[in-house]
PDB file of C-alpha atoms in Angstrom:
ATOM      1  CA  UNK A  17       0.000   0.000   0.000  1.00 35.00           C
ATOM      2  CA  UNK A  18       1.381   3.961  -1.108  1.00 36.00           C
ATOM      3  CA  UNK A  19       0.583   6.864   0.579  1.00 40.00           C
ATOM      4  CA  UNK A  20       0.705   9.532  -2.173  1.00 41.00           C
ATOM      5  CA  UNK A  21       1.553  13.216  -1.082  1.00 41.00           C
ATOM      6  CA  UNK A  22       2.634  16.352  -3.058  1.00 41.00           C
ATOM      7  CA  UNK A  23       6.161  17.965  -3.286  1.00 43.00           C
ATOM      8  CA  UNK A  24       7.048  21.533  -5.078  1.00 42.00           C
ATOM      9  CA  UNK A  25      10.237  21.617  -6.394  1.00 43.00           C
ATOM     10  CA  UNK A  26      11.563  22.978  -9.553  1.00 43.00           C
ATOM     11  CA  UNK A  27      11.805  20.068 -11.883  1.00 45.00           C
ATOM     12  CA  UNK A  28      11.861  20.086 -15.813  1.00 41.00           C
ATOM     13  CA  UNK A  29      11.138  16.678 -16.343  1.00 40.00           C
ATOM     14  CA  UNK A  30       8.894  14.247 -15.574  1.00 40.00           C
ATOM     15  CA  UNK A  31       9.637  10.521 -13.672  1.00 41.00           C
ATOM     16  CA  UNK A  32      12.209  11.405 -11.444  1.00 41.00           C
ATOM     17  CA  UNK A  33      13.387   9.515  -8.268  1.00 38.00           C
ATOM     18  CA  UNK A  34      13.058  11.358  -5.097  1.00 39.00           C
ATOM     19  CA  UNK A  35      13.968  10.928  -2.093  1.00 38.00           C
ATOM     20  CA  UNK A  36      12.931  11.504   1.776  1.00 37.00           C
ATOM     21  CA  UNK A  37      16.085  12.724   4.294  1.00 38.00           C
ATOM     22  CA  UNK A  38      15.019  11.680   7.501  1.00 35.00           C
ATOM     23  CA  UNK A  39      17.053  11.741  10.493  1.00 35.00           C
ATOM     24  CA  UNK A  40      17.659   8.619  12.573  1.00 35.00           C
ATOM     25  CA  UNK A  41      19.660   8.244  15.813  1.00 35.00           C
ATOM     26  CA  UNK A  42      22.089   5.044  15.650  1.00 36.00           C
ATOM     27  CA  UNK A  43      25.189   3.672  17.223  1.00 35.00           C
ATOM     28  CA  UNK A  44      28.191   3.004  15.527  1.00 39.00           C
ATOM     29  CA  UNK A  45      31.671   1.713  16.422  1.00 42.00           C
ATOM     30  CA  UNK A  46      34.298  -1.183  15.848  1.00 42.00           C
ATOM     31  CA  UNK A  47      35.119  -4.410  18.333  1.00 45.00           C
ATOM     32  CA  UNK A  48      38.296  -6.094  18.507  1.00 47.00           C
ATOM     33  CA  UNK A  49      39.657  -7.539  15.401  1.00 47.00           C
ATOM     34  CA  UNK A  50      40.185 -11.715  16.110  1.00 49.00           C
ATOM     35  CA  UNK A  51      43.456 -12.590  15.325  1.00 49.00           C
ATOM     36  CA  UNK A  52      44.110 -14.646  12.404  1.00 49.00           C
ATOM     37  CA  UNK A  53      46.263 -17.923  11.957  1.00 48.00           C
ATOM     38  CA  UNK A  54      48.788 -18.918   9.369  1.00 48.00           C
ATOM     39  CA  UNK A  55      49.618 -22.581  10.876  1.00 48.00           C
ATOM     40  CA  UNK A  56      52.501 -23.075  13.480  1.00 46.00           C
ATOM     41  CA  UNK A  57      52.989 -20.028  15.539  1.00 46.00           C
ATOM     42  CA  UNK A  58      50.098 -18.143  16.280  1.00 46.00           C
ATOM     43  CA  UNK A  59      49.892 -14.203  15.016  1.00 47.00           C
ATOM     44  CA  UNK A  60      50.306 -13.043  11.688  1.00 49.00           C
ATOM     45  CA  UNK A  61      53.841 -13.910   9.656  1.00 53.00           C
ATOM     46  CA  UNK A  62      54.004 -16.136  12.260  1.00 57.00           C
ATOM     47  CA  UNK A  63      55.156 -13.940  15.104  1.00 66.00           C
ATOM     48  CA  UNK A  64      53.488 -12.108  17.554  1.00 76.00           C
ATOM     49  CA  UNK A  65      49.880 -11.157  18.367  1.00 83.00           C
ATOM     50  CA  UNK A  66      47.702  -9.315  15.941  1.00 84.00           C
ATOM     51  CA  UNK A  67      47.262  -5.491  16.475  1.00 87.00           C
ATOM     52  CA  UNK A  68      44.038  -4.450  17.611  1.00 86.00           C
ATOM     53  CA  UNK A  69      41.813  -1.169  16.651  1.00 86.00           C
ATOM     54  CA  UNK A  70      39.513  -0.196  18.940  1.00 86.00           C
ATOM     55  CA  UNK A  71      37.300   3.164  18.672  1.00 85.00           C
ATOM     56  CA  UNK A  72      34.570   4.251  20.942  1.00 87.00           C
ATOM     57  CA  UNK A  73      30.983   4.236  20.537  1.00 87.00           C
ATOM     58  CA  UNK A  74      29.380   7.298  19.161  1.00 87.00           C
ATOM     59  CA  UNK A  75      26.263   8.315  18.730  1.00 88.00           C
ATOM     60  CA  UNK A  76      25.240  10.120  15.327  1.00 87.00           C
ATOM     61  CA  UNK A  77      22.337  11.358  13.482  1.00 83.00           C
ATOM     62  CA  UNK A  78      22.256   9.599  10.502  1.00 83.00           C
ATOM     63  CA  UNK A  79      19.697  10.122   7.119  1.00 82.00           C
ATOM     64  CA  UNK A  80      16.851   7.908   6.821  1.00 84.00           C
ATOM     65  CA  UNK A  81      16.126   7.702   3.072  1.00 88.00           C
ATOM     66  CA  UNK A  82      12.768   6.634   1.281  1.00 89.00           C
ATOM     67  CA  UNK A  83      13.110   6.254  -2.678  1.00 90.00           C
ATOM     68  CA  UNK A  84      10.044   6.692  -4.907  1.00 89.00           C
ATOM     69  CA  UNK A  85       9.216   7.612  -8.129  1.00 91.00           C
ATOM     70  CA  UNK A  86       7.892  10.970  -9.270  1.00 91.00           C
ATOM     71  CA  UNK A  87       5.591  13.084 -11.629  1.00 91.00           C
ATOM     72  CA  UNK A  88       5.428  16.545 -11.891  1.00 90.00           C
ATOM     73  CA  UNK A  89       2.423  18.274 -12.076  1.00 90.00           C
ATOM     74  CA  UNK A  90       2.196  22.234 -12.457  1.00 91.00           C
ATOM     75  CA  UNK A  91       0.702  23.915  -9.566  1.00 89.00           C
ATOM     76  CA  UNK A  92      -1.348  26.182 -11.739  1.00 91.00           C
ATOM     77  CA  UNK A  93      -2.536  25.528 -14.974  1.00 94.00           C
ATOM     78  CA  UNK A  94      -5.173  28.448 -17.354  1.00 94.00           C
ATOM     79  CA  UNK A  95      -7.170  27.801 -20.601  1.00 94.00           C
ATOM     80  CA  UNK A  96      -6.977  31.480 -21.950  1.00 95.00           C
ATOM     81  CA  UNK A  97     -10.576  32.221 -23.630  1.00 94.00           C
ATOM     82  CA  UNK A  98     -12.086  35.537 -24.853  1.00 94.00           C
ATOM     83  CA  UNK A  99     -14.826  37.343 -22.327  1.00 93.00           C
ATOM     84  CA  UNK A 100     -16.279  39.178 -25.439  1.00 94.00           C
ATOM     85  CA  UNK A 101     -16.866  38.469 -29.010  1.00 94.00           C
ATOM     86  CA  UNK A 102     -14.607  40.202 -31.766  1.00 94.00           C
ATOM     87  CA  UNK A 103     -11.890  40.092 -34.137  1.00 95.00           C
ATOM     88  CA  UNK A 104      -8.552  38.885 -33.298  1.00 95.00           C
ATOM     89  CA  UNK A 105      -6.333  41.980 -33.956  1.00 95.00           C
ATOM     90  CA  UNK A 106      -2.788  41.481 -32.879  1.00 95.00           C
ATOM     91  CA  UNK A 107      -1.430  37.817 -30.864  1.00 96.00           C
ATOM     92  CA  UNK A 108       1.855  39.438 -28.513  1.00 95.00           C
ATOM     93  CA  UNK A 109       3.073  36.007 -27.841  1.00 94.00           C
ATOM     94  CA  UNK A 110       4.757  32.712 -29.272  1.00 94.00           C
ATOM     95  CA  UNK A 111       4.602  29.312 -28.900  1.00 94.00           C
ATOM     96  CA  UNK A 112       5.983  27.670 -25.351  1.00 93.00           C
ATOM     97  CA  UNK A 113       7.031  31.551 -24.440  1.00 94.00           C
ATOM     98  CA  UNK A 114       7.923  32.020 -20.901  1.00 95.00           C
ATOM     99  CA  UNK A 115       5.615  35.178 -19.492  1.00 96.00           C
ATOM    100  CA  UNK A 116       4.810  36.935 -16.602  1.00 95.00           C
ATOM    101  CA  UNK A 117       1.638  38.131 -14.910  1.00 95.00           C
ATOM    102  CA  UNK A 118       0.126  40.871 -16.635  1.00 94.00           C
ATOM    103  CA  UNK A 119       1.749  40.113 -19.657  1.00 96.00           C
ATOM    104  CA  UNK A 120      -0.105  41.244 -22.782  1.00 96.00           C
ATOM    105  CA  UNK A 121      -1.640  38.390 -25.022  1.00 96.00           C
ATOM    106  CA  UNK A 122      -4.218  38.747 -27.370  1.00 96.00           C
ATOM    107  CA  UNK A 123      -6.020  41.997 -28.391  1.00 96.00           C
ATOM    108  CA  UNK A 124      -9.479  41.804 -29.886  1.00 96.00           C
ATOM    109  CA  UNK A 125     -10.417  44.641 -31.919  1.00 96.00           C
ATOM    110  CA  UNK A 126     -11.216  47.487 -29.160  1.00 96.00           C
ATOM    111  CA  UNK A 127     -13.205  49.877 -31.482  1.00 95.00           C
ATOM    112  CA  UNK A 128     -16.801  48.468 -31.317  1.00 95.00           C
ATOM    113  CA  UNK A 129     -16.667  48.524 -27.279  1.00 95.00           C
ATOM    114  CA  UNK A 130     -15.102  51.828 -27.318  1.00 95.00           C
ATOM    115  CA  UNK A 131     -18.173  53.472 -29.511  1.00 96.00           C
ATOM    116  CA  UNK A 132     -20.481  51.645 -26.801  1.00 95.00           C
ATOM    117  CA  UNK A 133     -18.187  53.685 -24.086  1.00 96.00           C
ATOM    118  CA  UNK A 134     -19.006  56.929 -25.211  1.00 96.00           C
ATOM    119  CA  UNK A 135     -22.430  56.314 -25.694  1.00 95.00           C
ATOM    120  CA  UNK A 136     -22.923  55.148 -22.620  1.00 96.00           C
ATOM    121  CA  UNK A 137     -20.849  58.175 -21.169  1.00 95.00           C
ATOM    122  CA  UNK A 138     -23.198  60.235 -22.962  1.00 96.00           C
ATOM    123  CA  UNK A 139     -26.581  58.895 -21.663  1.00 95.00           C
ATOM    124  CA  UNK A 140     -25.186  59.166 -18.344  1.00 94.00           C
ATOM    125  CA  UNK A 141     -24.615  62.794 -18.600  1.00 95.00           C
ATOM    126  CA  UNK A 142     -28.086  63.546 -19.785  1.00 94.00           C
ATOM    127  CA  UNK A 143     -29.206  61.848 -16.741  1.00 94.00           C
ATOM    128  CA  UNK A 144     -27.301  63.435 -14.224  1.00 94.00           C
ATOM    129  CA  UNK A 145     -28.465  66.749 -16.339  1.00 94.00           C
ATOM    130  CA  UNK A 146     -32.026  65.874 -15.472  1.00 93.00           C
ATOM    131  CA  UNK A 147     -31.510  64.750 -11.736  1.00 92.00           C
ATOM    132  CA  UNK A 148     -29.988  68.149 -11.041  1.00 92.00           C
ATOM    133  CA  UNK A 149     -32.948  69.680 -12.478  1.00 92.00           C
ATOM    134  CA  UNK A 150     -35.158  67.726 -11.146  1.00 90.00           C
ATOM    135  CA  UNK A 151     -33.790  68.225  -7.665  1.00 90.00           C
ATOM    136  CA  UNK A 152     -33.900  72.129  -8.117  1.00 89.00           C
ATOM    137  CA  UNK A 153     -37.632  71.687  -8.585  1.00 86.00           C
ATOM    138  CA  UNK A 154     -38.225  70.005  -5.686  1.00 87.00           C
ATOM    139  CA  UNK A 155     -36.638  72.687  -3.207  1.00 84.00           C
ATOM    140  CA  UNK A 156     -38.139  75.515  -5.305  1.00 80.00           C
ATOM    141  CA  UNK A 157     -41.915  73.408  -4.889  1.00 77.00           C
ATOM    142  CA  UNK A 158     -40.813  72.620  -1.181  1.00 80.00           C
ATOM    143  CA  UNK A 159     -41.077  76.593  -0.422  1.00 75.00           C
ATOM    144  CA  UNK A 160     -44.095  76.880  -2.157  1.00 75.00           C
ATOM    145  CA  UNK A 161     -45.623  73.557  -0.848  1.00 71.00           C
ATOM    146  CA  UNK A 162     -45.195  74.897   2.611  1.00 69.00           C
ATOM    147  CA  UNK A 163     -46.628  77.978   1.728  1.00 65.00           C
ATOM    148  CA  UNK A 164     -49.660  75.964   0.182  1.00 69.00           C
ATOM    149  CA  UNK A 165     -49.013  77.514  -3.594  1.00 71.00           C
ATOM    150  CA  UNK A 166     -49.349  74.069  -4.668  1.00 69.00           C
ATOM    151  CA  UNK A 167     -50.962  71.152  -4.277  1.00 77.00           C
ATOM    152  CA  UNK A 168     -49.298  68.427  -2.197  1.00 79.00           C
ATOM    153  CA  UNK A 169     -50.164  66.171  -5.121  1.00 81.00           C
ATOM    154  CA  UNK A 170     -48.305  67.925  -7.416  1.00 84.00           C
ATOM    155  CA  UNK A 171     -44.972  68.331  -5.453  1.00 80.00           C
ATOM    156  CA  UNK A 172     -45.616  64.447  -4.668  1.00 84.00           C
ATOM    157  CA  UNK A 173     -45.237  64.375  -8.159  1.00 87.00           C
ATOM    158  CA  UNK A 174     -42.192  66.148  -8.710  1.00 87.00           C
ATOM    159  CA  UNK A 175     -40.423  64.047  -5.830  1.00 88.00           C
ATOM    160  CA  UNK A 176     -41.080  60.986  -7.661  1.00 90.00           C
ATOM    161  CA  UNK A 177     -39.948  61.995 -10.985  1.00 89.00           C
ATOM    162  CA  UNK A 178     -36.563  63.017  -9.015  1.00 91.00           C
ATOM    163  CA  UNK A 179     -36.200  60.077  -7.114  1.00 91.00           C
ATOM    164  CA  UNK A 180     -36.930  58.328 -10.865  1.00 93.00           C
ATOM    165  CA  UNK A 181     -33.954  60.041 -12.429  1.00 92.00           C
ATOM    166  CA  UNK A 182     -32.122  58.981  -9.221  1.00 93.00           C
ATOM    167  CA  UNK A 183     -32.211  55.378 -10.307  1.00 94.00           C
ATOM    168  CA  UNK A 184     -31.955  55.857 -14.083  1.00 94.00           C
ATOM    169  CA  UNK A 185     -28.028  57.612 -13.167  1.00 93.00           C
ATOM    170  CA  UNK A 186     -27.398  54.475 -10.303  1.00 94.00           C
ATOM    171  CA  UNK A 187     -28.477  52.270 -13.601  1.00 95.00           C
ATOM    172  CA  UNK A 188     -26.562  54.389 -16.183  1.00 94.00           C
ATOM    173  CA  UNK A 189     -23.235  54.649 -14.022  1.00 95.00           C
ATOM    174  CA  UNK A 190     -23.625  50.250 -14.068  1.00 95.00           C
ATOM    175  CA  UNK A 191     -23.817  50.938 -17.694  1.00 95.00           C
ATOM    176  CA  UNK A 192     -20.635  52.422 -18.077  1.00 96.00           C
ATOM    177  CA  UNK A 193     -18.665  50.306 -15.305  1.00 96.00           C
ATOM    178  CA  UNK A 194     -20.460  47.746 -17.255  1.00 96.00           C
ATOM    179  CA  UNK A 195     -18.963  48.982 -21.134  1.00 96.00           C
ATOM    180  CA  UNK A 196     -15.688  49.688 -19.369  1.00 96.00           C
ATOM    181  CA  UNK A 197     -15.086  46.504 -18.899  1.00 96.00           C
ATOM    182  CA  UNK A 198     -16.071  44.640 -21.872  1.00 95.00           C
ATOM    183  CA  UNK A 199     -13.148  47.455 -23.041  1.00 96.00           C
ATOM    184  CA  UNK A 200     -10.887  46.335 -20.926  1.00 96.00           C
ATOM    185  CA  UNK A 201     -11.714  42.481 -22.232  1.00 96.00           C
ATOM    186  CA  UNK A 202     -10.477  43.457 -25.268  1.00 96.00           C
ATOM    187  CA  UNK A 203      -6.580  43.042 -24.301  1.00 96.00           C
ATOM    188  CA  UNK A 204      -6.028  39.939 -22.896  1.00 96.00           C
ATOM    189  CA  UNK A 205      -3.492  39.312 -20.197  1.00 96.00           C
ATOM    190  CA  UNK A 206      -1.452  36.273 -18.223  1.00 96.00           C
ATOM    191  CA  UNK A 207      -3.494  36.174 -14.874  1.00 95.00           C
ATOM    192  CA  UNK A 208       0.019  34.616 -13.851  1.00 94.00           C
ATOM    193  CA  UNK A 209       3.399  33.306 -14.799  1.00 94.00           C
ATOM    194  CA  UNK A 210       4.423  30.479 -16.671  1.00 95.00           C
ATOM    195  CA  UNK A 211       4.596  29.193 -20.160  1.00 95.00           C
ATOM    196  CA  UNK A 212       2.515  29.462 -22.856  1.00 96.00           C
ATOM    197  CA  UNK A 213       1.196  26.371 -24.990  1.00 94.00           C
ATOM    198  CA  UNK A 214      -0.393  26.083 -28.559  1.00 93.00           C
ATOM    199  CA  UNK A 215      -1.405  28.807 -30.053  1.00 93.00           C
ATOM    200  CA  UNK A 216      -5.637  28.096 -31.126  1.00 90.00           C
ATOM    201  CA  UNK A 217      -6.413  31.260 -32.699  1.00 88.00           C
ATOM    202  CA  UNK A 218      -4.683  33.631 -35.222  1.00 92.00           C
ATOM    203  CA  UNK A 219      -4.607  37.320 -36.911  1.00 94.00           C
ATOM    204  CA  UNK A 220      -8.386  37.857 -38.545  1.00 92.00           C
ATOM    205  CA  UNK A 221      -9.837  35.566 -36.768  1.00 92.00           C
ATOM    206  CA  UNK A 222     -13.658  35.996 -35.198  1.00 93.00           C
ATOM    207  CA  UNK A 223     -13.228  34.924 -31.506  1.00 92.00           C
ATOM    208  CA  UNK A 224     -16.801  34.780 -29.762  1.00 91.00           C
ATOM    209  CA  UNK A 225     -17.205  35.143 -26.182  1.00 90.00           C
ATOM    210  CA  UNK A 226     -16.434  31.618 -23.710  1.00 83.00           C
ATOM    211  CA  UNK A 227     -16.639  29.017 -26.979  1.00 83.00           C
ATOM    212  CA  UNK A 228     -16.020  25.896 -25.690  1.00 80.00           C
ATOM    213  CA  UNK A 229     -13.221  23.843 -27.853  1.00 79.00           C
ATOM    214  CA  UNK A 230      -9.984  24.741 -27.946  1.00 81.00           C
ATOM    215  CA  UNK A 231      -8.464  27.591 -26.127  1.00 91.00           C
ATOM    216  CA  UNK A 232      -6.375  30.897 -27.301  1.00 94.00           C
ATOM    217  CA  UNK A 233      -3.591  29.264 -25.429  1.00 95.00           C
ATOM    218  CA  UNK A 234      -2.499  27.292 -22.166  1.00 95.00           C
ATOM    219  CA  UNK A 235      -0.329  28.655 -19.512  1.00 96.00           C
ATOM    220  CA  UNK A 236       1.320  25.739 -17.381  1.00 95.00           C
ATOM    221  CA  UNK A 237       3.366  27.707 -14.384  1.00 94.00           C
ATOM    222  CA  UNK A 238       6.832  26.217 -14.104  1.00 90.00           C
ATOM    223  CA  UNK A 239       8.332  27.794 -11.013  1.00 88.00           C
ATOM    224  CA  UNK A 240       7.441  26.522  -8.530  1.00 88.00           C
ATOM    225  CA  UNK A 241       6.081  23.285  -9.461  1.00 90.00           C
ATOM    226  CA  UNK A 242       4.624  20.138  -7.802  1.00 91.00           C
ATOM    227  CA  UNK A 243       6.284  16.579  -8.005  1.00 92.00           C
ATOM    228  CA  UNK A 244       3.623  14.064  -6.720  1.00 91.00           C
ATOM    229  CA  UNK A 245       4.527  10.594  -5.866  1.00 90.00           C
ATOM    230  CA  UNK A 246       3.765   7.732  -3.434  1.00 89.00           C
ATOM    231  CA  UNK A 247       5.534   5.915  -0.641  1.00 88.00           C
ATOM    232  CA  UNK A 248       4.962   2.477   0.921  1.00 88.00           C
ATOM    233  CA  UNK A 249       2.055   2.463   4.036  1.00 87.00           C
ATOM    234  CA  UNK A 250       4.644   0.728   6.480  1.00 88.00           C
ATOM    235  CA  UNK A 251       6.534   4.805   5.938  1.00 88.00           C
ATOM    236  CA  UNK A 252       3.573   6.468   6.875  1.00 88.00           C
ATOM    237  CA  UNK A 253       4.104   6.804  10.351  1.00 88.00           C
ATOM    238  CA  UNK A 254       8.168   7.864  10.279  1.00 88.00           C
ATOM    239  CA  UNK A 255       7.193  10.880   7.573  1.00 90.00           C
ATOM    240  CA  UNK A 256       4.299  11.955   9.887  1.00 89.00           C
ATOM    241  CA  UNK A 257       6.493  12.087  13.184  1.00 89.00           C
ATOM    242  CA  UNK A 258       9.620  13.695  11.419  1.00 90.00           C
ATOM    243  CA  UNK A 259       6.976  15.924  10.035  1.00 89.00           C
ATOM    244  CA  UNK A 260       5.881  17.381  13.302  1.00 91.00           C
ATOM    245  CA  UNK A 261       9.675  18.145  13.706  1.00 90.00           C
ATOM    246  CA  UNK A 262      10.405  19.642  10.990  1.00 89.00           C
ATOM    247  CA  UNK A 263      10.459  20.361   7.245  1.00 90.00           C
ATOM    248  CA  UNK A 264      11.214  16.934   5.520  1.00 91.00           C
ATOM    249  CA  UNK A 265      13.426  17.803   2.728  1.00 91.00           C
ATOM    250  CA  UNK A 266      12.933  16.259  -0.724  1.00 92.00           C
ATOM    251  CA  UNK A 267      15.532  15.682  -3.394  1.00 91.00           C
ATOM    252  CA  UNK A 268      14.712  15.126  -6.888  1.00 91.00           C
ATOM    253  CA  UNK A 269      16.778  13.738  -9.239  1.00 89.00           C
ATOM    254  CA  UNK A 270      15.638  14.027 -12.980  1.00 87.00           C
ATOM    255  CA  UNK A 271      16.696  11.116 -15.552  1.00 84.00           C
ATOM    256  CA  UNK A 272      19.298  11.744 -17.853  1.00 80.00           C
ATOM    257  CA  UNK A 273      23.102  11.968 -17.124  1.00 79.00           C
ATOM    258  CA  UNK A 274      23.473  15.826 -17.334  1.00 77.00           C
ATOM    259  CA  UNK A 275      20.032  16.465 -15.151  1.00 78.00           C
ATOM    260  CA  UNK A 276      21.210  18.268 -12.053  1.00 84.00           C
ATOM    261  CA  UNK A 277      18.668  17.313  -8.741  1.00 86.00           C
ATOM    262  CA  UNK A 278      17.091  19.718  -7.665  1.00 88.00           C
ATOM    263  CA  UNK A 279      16.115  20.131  -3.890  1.00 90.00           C
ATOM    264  CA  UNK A 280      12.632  21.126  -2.725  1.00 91.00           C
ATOM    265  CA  UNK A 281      10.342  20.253   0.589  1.00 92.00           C
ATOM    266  CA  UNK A 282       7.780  18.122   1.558  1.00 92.00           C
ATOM    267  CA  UNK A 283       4.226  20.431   1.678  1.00 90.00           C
ATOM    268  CA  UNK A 284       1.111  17.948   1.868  1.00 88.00           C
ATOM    269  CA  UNK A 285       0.477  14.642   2.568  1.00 89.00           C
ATOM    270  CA  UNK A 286      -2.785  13.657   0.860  1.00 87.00           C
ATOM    271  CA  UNK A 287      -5.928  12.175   3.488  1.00 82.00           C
ATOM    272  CA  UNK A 288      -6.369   8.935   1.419  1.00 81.00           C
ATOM    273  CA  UNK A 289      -3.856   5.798   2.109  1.00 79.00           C
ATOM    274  CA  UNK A 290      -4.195   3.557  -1.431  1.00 75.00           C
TER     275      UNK A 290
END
């Protein structure tokens, strides 16, 4: 039985061995050597006794070492699809590029959203035009409400028409947070670091908002990176009680001759023994 648990260490490729230092208290040291015969007179060459070493016991900390093997699995991992629909206007990136967060992608054609923008600026601005209006005629109909000029139902009127054009600018100022955005969807960005995969779109093309299918691209981050693998049941209880110690550290030692290992820590432990 394996009990699988997660490392992150930085690790290019996949299937490598890795290994558990654990530290383990022994005792070491060296008896008396028993002297050894060659026929007739007893010591070696014939003469004498034997010499004898003799050290005294120590005790050391010594590493207690658990070999298993290893994938590596990237600890974050995007599909990059389009929020709006458009026309694919410019792709900033290559194939298996390394990029960072924030890092310009794609950019959809910007125009269409950016019309929408300043007509939704524009309604907005009529609005508030109205509310302020609309609000002077209530404290002008106030004084004259008071003074019984008017009818209460008519400045009840002109209330509600201002509290009206109250909503309709709340609404319109969603309306332009709203087209804002959809603007700012236009220029698509790495929501983190890593490196980019196939490339699913191109230059002309009509991207439409969320299509399922292939993505614009997949970002795999590289540093730092997981290495999973899984350790015999009988280990189980040795990593848990070095664990409360201390951080276990984890070597990992990619195939190949030239691969240098790579060191890293032990982070999880999964809750499921196979």
């Amino acid at each position: 039985m394996t009990w699988p648990f997660l490392n992150r260490s930085p690790l290019r490729n996949p299937g490598g061995t890795v290994a558990i230092a654990l530290a383990l208290a022994c005792l070491s040291g060296c008896g008396e050597r028993p002297p050894t015969s060659t026929g007739g007179g007893g010591g070696r060459g014939g003469g004498g006794p034997a010499p004898v070493i003799v050290s005294q016991a120590q005790r050391k900390v010594v590493p207690l070492v658990i070999d298993a093997i290893g994938a590596v699995e990237s600890i974050h991992t995007a599909a990059i699809r389009s929020q709006i629909t458009g026309t694919m206007m410019k792709i900033a990136i290559n194939e298996g590029q390394d990029v960072k967060q924030g890092d310009l992608l794609f950019e959809i054609d910007p125009r269409p959203f950016r019309n929408a923008l300043q007509s939704a600026e524009a309604d907005r601005q009529k609005i508030l035009v109205q509310l302020e209006n609309a609000r002077a005629q209530v404290a002008r109909y106030r004084t004259l409400s008071a003074d019984a000029m008017v009818s209460k139902e008519q400045f009840q009127k002109i209330q509600d028409d201002a509290r009206a054009l109250e909503a309709q600018s709340l609404a319109s100022e969603s309306t332009v947070a709203n087209t804002r955005l959809q603007l700012e969807y236009c220029s698509i960005r790495a929501p983190f670091a890593g490196r980019t995969g196939n490339l699913g779109g191109h230059v002309g093309d009509l991207v439409r908002a969320n299509e399922a299918g292939v993505a614009l691209v997949t970002i795999n981050q590289l540093n730092p990176i997981y290495v999973t693998f899984g350790v015999p049941q009988q280990n189980l209880v040795d990593v848990n009680r070095y664990r409360a110690k201390g951080t276990l550290a984890v070597n990992v030692i990619p195939p190949g001759p030239d691969e240098t290992p790579e060191k890293g820590e032990l982070t999880f432990v999964d809750n499921v023994v196979d």
